[in-house]
Amino acid sequence: MQNYHSYHDRSVIDSFMSVASVAFGKEPAIAESGDYTFFAGARSDAFFFDFDGIKNLFDIRGGRNFTALHLSGEFPWTGVDSNTQANVCSMVLELPTAQLLDTTPDIRIWGRCSVRRDGTLLHVDRAGHPSVSSFFNTDDTKEEYNASEPEHDRDRWMPMFVHLLGHTGGYTDEEAVAAVDAEGILPDMLTFNPALPAKYPNGRVFTDDVIDYRLASLTKGDCPPSGLRPHTDTLQVFPYLGPPH
């Protein structure tokens, strides 16, 4: 069994917690401590996708969520970005790349969302790779998946992923396992090797069309690209995400 550990510099975190504030306006409240820069608050969401086009590709009846993909031969995309006016609650941390280069060899990142219930934080959702939870889980499995942790992903979820890839892309069991391993989606943690260019699935940048990538993977390249363009309101300077709408 693999163990997944998190590392943090407690003094840096304590420093940010003492001076950082959550910003909801146009101007970001930026906190700095030595080589670290931190922001938390509302920003424009850089994620772009054609939701009506996605719905044209899937039969979501019967609690199947986005797992019953069908390619009818008709072009599914509308050409309309469904996310141009959305905001996202963001946390941005900038640090020297040199501090990441001694990883062995990759950084693996996942996040959880918790709700406070009876005085206790209850883990109810998580994310690592973009869109994996949506496209691999039915309504019957998504709550268990989202409430679990990556440590047990391969044992618990590999058979389901293999079955789905056989259905959506005609993968053999061996091909499906190889595809999952090549992308590193189980365990479901976003992998980044700082010695290599950042482009999904090695990390993720704002211009990556992760929906096109996921659908191409599911269908062995048979799903046509959506043709959408990345958002133009991202910034070249910290915190990189544009002001909220």
PDB file of C-alpha atoms in Angstrom:
ATOM      1  CA  MET A   1       0.000   0.000   0.000  1.00  0.00           C
ATOM      2  CA  GLN A   2       1.271   3.443  -0.885  1.00  0.00           C
ATOM      3  CA  ASN A   3       1.252   6.187   1.699  1.00  0.00           C
ATOM      4  CA  TYR A   4       0.476   9.724   0.597  1.00  0.00           C
ATOM      5  CA  HIS A   5       1.925  12.411   2.805  1.00  0.00           C
ATOM      6  CA  SER A   6       1.485  16.163   2.806  1.00  0.00           C
ATOM      7  CA  TYR A   7       4.323  18.539   3.592  1.00  0.00           C
ATOM      8  CA  HIS A   8       3.997  22.075   4.794  1.00  0.00           C
ATOM      9  CA  ASP A   9       6.112  24.760   6.382  1.00  0.00           C
ATOM     10  CA  ARG A  10       4.156  25.503   9.540  1.00  0.00           C
ATOM     11  CA  SER A  11       5.734  28.935   9.980  1.00  0.00           C
ATOM     12  CA  VAL A  12       4.644  30.033   6.500  1.00  0.00           C
ATOM     13  CA  ILE A  13       1.087  28.818   7.053  1.00  0.00           C
ATOM     14  CA  ASP A  14       0.907  30.532  10.442  1.00  0.00           C
ATOM     15  CA  SER A  15       2.164  33.745   8.855  1.00  0.00           C
ATOM     16  CA  PHE A  16      -0.498  33.674   6.155  1.00  0.00           C
ATOM     17  CA  MET A  17      -3.270  32.872   8.607  1.00  0.00           C
ATOM     18  CA  SER A  18      -2.325  35.890  10.699  1.00  0.00           C
ATOM     19  CA  VAL A  19      -2.313  38.435   7.851  1.00  0.00           C
ATOM     20  CA  ALA A  20      -4.340  37.027   4.936  1.00  0.00           C
ATOM     21  CA  SER A  21      -7.973  37.957   4.403  1.00  0.00           C
ATOM     22  CA  VAL A  22     -10.501  36.433   2.016  1.00  0.00           C
ATOM     23  CA  ALA A  23     -11.247  38.858  -0.823  1.00  0.00           C
ATOM     24  CA  PHE A  24     -14.545  39.069  -2.692  1.00  0.00           C
ATOM     25  CA  GLY A  25     -14.047  42.348  -4.560  1.00  0.00           C
ATOM     26  CA  LYS A  26     -12.234  43.222  -7.767  1.00  0.00           C
ATOM     27  CA  GLU A  27      -8.941  43.931  -5.999  1.00  0.00           C
ATOM     28  CA  PRO A  28      -7.139  40.854  -4.639  1.00  0.00           C
ATOM     29  CA  ALA A  29      -5.889  40.859  -1.050  1.00  0.00           C
ATOM     30  CA  ILE A  30      -2.395  39.424  -1.481  1.00  0.00           C
ATOM     31  CA  ALA A  31      -0.292  38.152   1.425  1.00  0.00           C
ATOM     32  CA  GLU A  32       3.465  37.624   1.209  1.00  0.00           C
ATOM     33  CA  SER A  33       5.913  35.805   3.454  1.00  0.00           C
ATOM     34  CA  GLY A  34       9.484  35.445   2.237  1.00  0.00           C
ATOM     35  CA  ASP A  35       9.434  33.600  -1.092  1.00  0.00           C
ATOM     36  CA  TYR A  36       5.749  32.715  -0.738  1.00  0.00           C
ATOM     37  CA  THR A  37       2.763  34.659  -2.073  1.00  0.00           C
ATOM     38  CA  PHE A  38      -0.811  33.737  -1.174  1.00  0.00           C
ATOM     39  CA  PHE A  39      -4.332  34.732  -2.143  1.00  0.00           C
ATOM     40  CA  ALA A  40      -7.769  33.444  -1.159  1.00  0.00           C
ATOM     41  CA  GLY A  41     -11.083  34.704  -2.472  1.00  0.00           C
ATOM     42  CA  ALA A  42     -13.460  35.036  -5.403  1.00  0.00           C
ATOM     43  CA  ARG A  43     -12.018  35.235  -8.924  1.00  0.00           C
ATOM     44  CA  SER A  44     -13.220  34.642 -12.463  1.00  0.00           C
ATOM     45  CA  ASP A  45     -13.399  30.921 -13.253  1.00  0.00           C
ATOM     46  CA  ALA A  46     -10.987  30.006 -16.079  1.00  0.00           C
ATOM     47  CA  PHE A  47     -12.686  26.648 -16.733  1.00  0.00           C
ATOM     48  CA  PHE A  48     -14.366  26.542 -20.164  1.00  0.00           C
ATOM     49  CA  PHE A  49     -16.826  23.950 -21.465  1.00  0.00           C
ATOM     50  CA  ASP A  50     -19.887  23.521 -23.688  1.00  0.00           C
ATOM     51  CA  PHE A  51     -22.416  22.041 -21.259  1.00  0.00           C
ATOM     52  CA  ASP A  52     -25.235  21.744 -23.795  1.00  0.00           C
ATOM     53  CA  GLY A  53     -22.841  19.897 -26.090  1.00  0.00           C
ATOM     54  CA  ILE A  54     -21.881  17.547 -23.268  1.00  0.00           C
ATOM     55  CA  LYS A  55     -25.564  16.813 -22.641  1.00  0.00           C
ATOM     56  CA  ASN A  56     -25.921  15.932 -26.333  1.00  0.00           C
ATOM     57  CA  LEU A  57     -23.293  13.227 -25.833  1.00  0.00           C
ATOM     58  CA  PHE A  58     -24.756  11.496 -22.783  1.00  0.00           C
ATOM     59  CA  ASP A  59     -27.957   9.764 -21.795  1.00  0.00           C
ATOM     60  CA  ILE A  60     -28.298  10.900 -18.181  1.00  0.00           C
ATOM     61  CA  ARG A  61     -31.631   9.190 -17.520  1.00  0.00           C
ATOM     62  CA  GLY A  62     -31.928   6.605 -14.766  1.00  0.00           C
ATOM     63  CA  GLY A  63     -29.225   8.056 -12.529  1.00  0.00           C
ATOM     64  CA  ARG A  64     -26.445   7.342 -14.989  1.00  0.00           C
ATOM     65  CA  ASN A  65     -24.934  10.796 -14.566  1.00  0.00           C
ATOM     66  CA  PHE A  66     -22.370  11.330 -17.378  1.00  0.00           C
ATOM     67  CA  THR A  67     -21.374   7.697 -17.887  1.00  0.00           C
ATOM     68  CA  ALA A  68     -23.668   6.600 -20.758  1.00  0.00           C
ATOM     69  CA  LEU A  69     -21.819   8.202 -23.651  1.00  0.00           C
ATOM     70  CA  HIS A  70     -23.057   7.696 -27.196  1.00  0.00           C
ATOM     71  CA  LEU A  71     -21.599   9.004 -30.457  1.00  0.00           C
ATOM     72  CA  SER A  72     -24.486   9.345 -32.886  1.00  0.00           C
ATOM     73  CA  GLY A  73     -22.418  10.589 -35.799  1.00  0.00           C
ATOM     74  CA  GLU A  74     -23.907  14.071 -35.485  1.00  0.00           C
ATOM     75  CA  PHE A  75     -21.667  16.914 -34.329  1.00  0.00           C
ATOM     76  CA  PRO A  76     -22.642  17.399 -30.658  1.00  0.00           C
ATOM     77  CA  TRP A  77     -21.155  20.795 -29.897  1.00  0.00           C
ATOM     78  CA  THR A  78     -23.001  24.119 -29.791  1.00  0.00           C
ATOM     79  CA  GLY A  79     -19.880  26.303 -29.805  1.00  0.00           C
ATOM     80  CA  VAL A  80     -21.106  28.164 -26.712  1.00  0.00           C
ATOM     81  CA  ASP A  81     -18.956  28.360 -23.589  1.00  0.00           C
ATOM     82  CA  SER A  82     -21.270  27.753 -20.619  1.00  0.00           C
ATOM     83  CA  ASN A  83     -18.892  29.249 -18.061  1.00  0.00           C
ATOM     84  CA  THR A  84     -18.029  32.763 -19.211  1.00  0.00           C
ATOM     85  CA  GLN A  85     -19.683  34.557 -16.278  1.00  0.00           C
ATOM     86  CA  ALA A  86     -18.864  32.166 -13.443  1.00  0.00           C
ATOM     87  CA  ASN A  87     -16.743  32.945 -10.413  1.00  0.00           C
ATOM     88  CA  VAL A  88     -14.798  30.482  -8.309  1.00  0.00           C
ATOM     89  CA  CYS A  89     -13.600  30.571  -4.720  1.00  0.00           C
ATOM     90  CA  SER A  90      -9.850  30.299  -5.218  1.00  0.00           C
ATOM     91  CA  MET A  91      -6.698  29.720  -3.233  1.00  0.00           C
ATOM     92  CA  VAL A  92      -3.471  30.618  -5.019  1.00  0.00           C
ATOM     93  CA  LEU A  93      -0.019  29.858  -3.617  1.00  0.00           C
ATOM     94  CA  GLU A  94       3.155  30.872  -5.444  1.00  0.00           C
ATOM     95  CA  LEU A  95       6.571  29.600  -4.409  1.00  0.00           C
ATOM     96  CA  PRO A  96       9.960  29.082  -6.086  1.00  0.00           C
ATOM     97  CA  THR A  97      10.005  26.112  -8.457  1.00  0.00           C
ATOM     98  CA  ALA A  98      13.362  25.108  -6.976  1.00  0.00           C
ATOM     99  CA  GLN A  99      11.542  24.128  -3.797  1.00  0.00           C
ATOM    100  CA  LEU A 100       9.622  21.496  -5.760  1.00  0.00           C
ATOM    101  CA  LEU A 101      12.493  19.922  -7.669  1.00  0.00           C
ATOM    102  CA  ASP A 102      13.517  17.494  -4.931  1.00  0.00           C
ATOM    103  CA  THR A 103      10.212  15.623  -5.169  1.00  0.00           C
ATOM    104  CA  THR A 104      10.467  11.941  -6.105  1.00  0.00           C
ATOM    105  CA  PRO A 105       9.681  12.681  -8.881  1.00  0.00           C
ATOM    106  CA  ASP A 106       6.174  14.112  -8.844  1.00  0.00           C
ATOM    107  CA  ILE A 107       3.909  16.273  -6.758  1.00  0.00           C
ATOM    108  CA  ARG A 108       0.434  14.820  -6.327  1.00  0.00           C
ATOM    109  CA  ILE A 109      -2.401  17.124  -5.396  1.00  0.00           C
ATOM    110  CA  TRP A 110      -5.987  16.573  -4.377  1.00  0.00           C
ATOM    111  CA  GLY A 111      -8.462  18.643  -2.449  1.00  0.00           C
ATOM    112  CA  ARG A 112     -11.487  17.930  -0.325  1.00  0.00           C
ATOM    113  CA  CYS A 113     -14.609  19.864   0.589  1.00  0.00           C
ATOM    114  CA  SER A 114     -16.062  19.401   4.050  1.00  0.00           C
ATOM    115  CA  VAL A 115     -19.225  20.587   5.760  1.00  0.00           C
ATOM    116  CA  ARG A 116     -19.566  21.198   9.464  1.00  0.00           C
ATOM    117  CA  ARG A 117     -22.087  18.822  10.993  1.00  0.00           C
ATOM    118  CA  ASP A 118     -22.687  18.505  14.733  1.00  0.00           C
ATOM    119  CA  GLY A 119     -19.476  20.398  15.385  1.00  0.00           C
ATOM    120  CA  THR A 120     -17.369  18.114  13.183  1.00  0.00           C
ATOM    121  CA  LEU A 121     -16.040  18.638   9.662  1.00  0.00           C
ATOM    122  CA  LEU A 122     -17.471  15.919   7.416  1.00  0.00           C
ATOM    123  CA  HIS A 123     -15.691  15.138   4.132  1.00  0.00           C
ATOM    124  CA  VAL A 124     -18.343  15.175   1.361  1.00  0.00           C
ATOM    125  CA  ASP A 125     -16.531  15.942  -1.903  1.00  0.00           C
ATOM    126  CA  ARG A 126     -13.085  15.802  -3.456  1.00  0.00           C
ATOM    127  CA  ALA A 127     -11.215  16.523  -6.664  1.00  0.00           C
ATOM    128  CA  GLY A 128      -7.887  15.619  -8.185  1.00  0.00           C
ATOM    129  CA  HIS A 129      -8.075  15.168 -11.944  1.00  0.00           C
ATOM    130  CA  PRO A 130     -10.638  17.428 -13.617  1.00  0.00           C
ATOM    131  CA  SER A 131     -13.931  15.770 -14.614  1.00  0.00           C
ATOM    132  CA  VAL A 132     -12.972  12.257 -13.468  1.00  0.00           C
ATOM    133  CA  SER A 133     -15.670  12.079 -10.809  1.00  0.00           C
ATOM    134  CA  SER A 134     -18.362  13.307 -13.220  1.00  0.00           C
ATOM    135  CA  PHE A 135     -17.529  11.042 -16.154  1.00  0.00           C
ATOM    136  CA  PHE A 136     -16.747   7.835 -14.264  1.00  0.00           C
ATOM    137  CA  ASN A 137     -19.467   7.790 -11.597  1.00  0.00           C
ATOM    138  CA  THR A 138     -23.177   7.100 -11.729  1.00  0.00           C
ATOM    139  CA  ASP A 139     -25.556   8.606  -9.191  1.00  0.00           C
ATOM    140  CA  ASP A 140     -25.251   5.336  -7.252  1.00  0.00           C
ATOM    141  CA  THR A 141     -21.475   5.602  -6.799  1.00  0.00           C
ATOM    142  CA  LYS A 142     -20.597   9.299  -6.834  1.00  0.00           C
ATOM    143  CA  GLU A 143     -21.370   9.998  -3.173  1.00  0.00           C
ATOM    144  CA  GLU A 144     -19.168   7.138  -1.993  1.00  0.00           C
ATOM    145  CA  TYR A 145     -16.424   8.141  -4.438  1.00  0.00           C
ATOM    146  CA  ASN A 146     -16.502  11.806  -3.443  1.00  0.00           C
ATOM    147  CA  ALA A 147     -16.457  10.984   0.278  1.00  0.00           C
ATOM    148  CA  SER A 148     -13.492   8.601  -0.021  1.00  0.00           C
ATOM    149  CA  GLU A 149      -9.756   9.312  -0.126  1.00  0.00           C
ATOM    150  CA  PRO A 150      -7.193   8.532  -2.858  1.00  0.00           C
ATOM    151  CA  GLU A 151      -5.303   5.950  -0.809  1.00  0.00           C
ATOM    152  CA  HIS A 152      -7.827   3.211  -1.625  1.00  0.00           C
ATOM    153  CA  ASP A 153      -8.774   4.316  -5.150  1.00  0.00           C
ATOM    154  CA  ARG A 154      -7.101   1.568  -7.140  1.00  0.00           C
ATOM    155  CA  ASP A 155      -8.544  -1.284  -5.096  1.00  0.00           C
ATOM    156  CA  ARG A 156     -12.033   0.184  -4.905  1.00  0.00           C
ATOM    157  CA  TRP A 157     -12.527   1.895  -8.262  1.00  0.00           C
ATOM    158  CA  MET A 158     -10.260   0.316 -10.896  1.00  0.00           C
ATOM    159  CA  PRO A 159     -12.822  -2.363 -11.916  1.00  0.00           C
ATOM    160  CA  MET A 160     -15.480   0.316 -12.444  1.00  0.00           C
ATOM    161  CA  PHE A 161     -13.123   2.493 -14.493  1.00  0.00           C
ATOM    162  CA  VAL A 162     -12.077  -0.480 -16.630  1.00  0.00           C
ATOM    163  CA  HIS A 163     -15.706  -1.425 -17.270  1.00  0.00           C
ATOM    164  CA  LEU A 164     -16.631   2.124 -18.282  1.00  0.00           C
ATOM    165  CA  LEU A 165     -13.694   2.490 -20.681  1.00  0.00           C
ATOM    166  CA  GLY A 166     -14.697  -0.785 -22.305  1.00  0.00           C
ATOM    167  CA  HIS A 167     -18.170   0.650 -22.863  1.00  0.00           C
ATOM    168  CA  THR A 168     -17.216   4.155 -24.048  1.00  0.00           C
ATOM    169  CA  GLY A 169     -14.092   3.403 -26.071  1.00  0.00           C
ATOM    170  CA  GLY A 170     -14.010  -0.322 -26.745  1.00  0.00           C
ATOM    171  CA  TYR A 171     -10.946  -0.779 -24.540  1.00  0.00           C
ATOM    172  CA  THR A 172      -9.900  -4.272 -23.549  1.00  0.00           C
ATOM    173  CA  ASP A 173      -9.317  -4.720 -19.825  1.00  0.00           C
ATOM    174  CA  GLU A 174      -5.564  -4.541 -20.370  1.00  0.00           C
ATOM    175  CA  GLU A 175      -5.851  -1.414 -22.523  1.00  0.00           C
ATOM    176  CA  ALA A 176      -8.098   0.256 -19.959  1.00  0.00           C
ATOM    177  CA  VAL A 177      -5.683  -0.365 -17.087  1.00  0.00           C
ATOM    178  CA  ALA A 178      -2.822   0.927 -19.243  1.00  0.00           C
ATOM    179  CA  ALA A 179      -4.808   4.078 -20.101  1.00  0.00           C
ATOM    180  CA  VAL A 180      -5.637   4.734 -16.443  1.00  0.00           C
ATOM    181  CA  ASP A 181      -1.993   4.268 -15.484  1.00  0.00           C
ATOM    182  CA  ALA A 182      -0.651   6.396 -18.354  1.00  0.00           C
ATOM    183  CA  GLU A 183      -2.736   9.355 -17.223  1.00  0.00           C
ATOM    184  CA  GLY A 184      -2.366   8.540 -13.536  1.00  0.00           C
ATOM    185  CA  ILE A 185      -6.047   9.018 -12.704  1.00  0.00           C
ATOM    186  CA  LEU A 186      -6.056   6.328 -10.008  1.00  0.00           C
ATOM    187  CA  PRO A 187      -5.330   7.266  -7.347  1.00  0.00           C
ATOM    188  CA  ASP A 188      -7.272  10.402  -8.272  1.00  0.00           C
ATOM    189  CA  MET A 189      -4.611  13.015  -7.580  1.00  0.00           C
ATOM    190  CA  LEU A 190      -3.397  15.565 -10.098  1.00  0.00           C
ATOM    191  CA  THR A 191       0.253  14.834 -10.847  1.00  0.00           C
ATOM    192  CA  PHE A 192       2.860  17.498 -11.579  1.00  0.00           C
ATOM    193  CA  ASN A 193       6.518  16.957 -12.393  1.00  0.00           C
ATOM    194  CA  PRO A 194       8.090  20.446 -12.261  1.00  0.00           C
ATOM    195  CA  ALA A 195      10.984  19.314 -14.453  1.00  0.00           C
ATOM    196  CA  LEU A 196       8.545  18.863 -17.376  1.00  0.00           C
ATOM    197  CA  PRO A 197       6.325  21.388 -19.200  1.00  0.00           C
ATOM    198  CA  ALA A 198       3.047  22.094 -17.428  1.00  0.00           C
ATOM    199  CA  LYS A 199       0.214  20.769 -19.587  1.00  0.00           C
ATOM    200  CA  TYR A 200      -2.549  18.422 -18.564  1.00  0.00           C
ATOM    201  CA  PRO A 201      -2.175  15.675 -17.386  1.00  0.00           C
ATOM    202  CA  ASN A 202       1.183  16.985 -16.075  1.00  0.00           C
ATOM    203  CA  GLY A 203      -0.475  19.594 -13.903  1.00  0.00           C
ATOM    204  CA  ARG A 204      -3.048  21.845 -15.503  1.00  0.00           C
ATOM    205  CA  VAL A 205      -2.906  25.339 -16.971  1.00  0.00           C
ATOM    206  CA  PHE A 206      -5.756  27.716 -17.747  1.00  0.00           C
ATOM    207  CA  THR A 207      -5.577  27.070 -21.505  1.00  0.00           C
ATOM    208  CA  ASP A 208      -5.965  23.284 -21.191  1.00  0.00           C
ATOM    209  CA  ASP A 209      -9.248  22.018 -22.617  1.00  0.00           C
ATOM    210  CA  VAL A 210      -9.673  19.273 -20.053  1.00  0.00           C
ATOM    211  CA  ILE A 211     -13.152  18.301 -21.278  1.00  0.00           C
ATOM    212  CA  ASP A 212     -11.868  17.649 -24.810  1.00  0.00           C
ATOM    213  CA  TYR A 213      -9.014  15.660 -23.299  1.00  0.00           C
ATOM    214  CA  ARG A 214     -11.327  13.562 -21.133  1.00  0.00           C
ATOM    215  CA  LEU A 215     -13.792  12.796 -23.923  1.00  0.00           C
ATOM    216  CA  ALA A 216     -10.992  11.880 -26.328  1.00  0.00           C
ATOM    217  CA  SER A 217      -9.619   9.520 -23.690  1.00  0.00           C
ATOM    218  CA  LEU A 218     -13.012   7.946 -23.024  1.00  0.00           C
ATOM    219  CA  THR A 219     -13.661   7.327 -26.734  1.00  0.00           C
ATOM    220  CA  LYS A 220     -10.135   6.454 -27.935  1.00  0.00           C
ATOM    221  CA  GLY A 221     -10.069   9.686 -29.902  1.00  0.00           C
ATOM    222  CA  ASP A 222     -13.448   9.287 -31.616  1.00  0.00           C
ATOM    223  CA  CYS A 223     -15.140  12.295 -29.993  1.00  0.00           C
ATOM    224  CA  PRO A 224     -14.543  15.490 -32.007  1.00  0.00           C
ATOM    225  CA  PRO A 225     -13.089  18.516 -30.172  1.00  0.00           C
ATOM    226  CA  SER A 226     -15.470  21.253 -29.079  1.00  0.00           C
ATOM    227  CA  GLY A 227     -13.516  24.076 -30.702  1.00  0.00           C
ATOM    228  CA  LEU A 228     -13.873  26.360 -27.680  1.00  0.00           C
ATOM    229  CA  ARG A 229     -11.182  28.897 -26.874  1.00  0.00           C
ATOM    230  CA  PRO A 230      -9.717  29.588 -23.408  1.00  0.00           C
ATOM    231  CA  HIS A 231     -10.938  32.585 -21.458  1.00  0.00           C
ATOM    232  CA  THR A 232      -9.178  35.867 -22.141  1.00  0.00           C
ATOM    233  CA  ASP A 233      -9.489  37.439 -18.675  1.00  0.00           C
ATOM    234  CA  THR A 234      -6.666  35.503 -17.014  1.00  0.00           C
ATOM    235  CA  LEU A 235      -3.687  37.559 -15.862  1.00  0.00           C
ATOM    236  CA  GLN A 236       0.062  37.412 -16.436  1.00  0.00           C
ATOM    237  CA  VAL A 237       0.675  38.445 -12.826  1.00  0.00           C
ATOM    238  CA  PHE A 238      -0.364  37.041  -9.453  1.00  0.00           C
ATOM    239  CA  PRO A 239      -3.046  35.824  -8.664  1.00  0.00           C
ATOM    240  CA  TYR A 240      -3.370  34.942 -12.384  1.00  0.00           C
ATOM    241  CA  LEU A 241      -7.148  34.432 -12.294  1.00  0.00           C
ATOM    242  CA  GLY A 242      -9.069  37.500 -13.454  1.00  0.00           C
ATOM    243  CA  PRO A 243     -11.273  39.704 -11.259  1.00  0.00           C
ATOM    244  CA  PRO A 244     -14.687  38.292 -10.320  1.00  0.00           C
ATOM    245  CA  HIS A 245     -17.721  39.163 -12.447  1.00  0.00           C
TER     246      HIS A 245
END
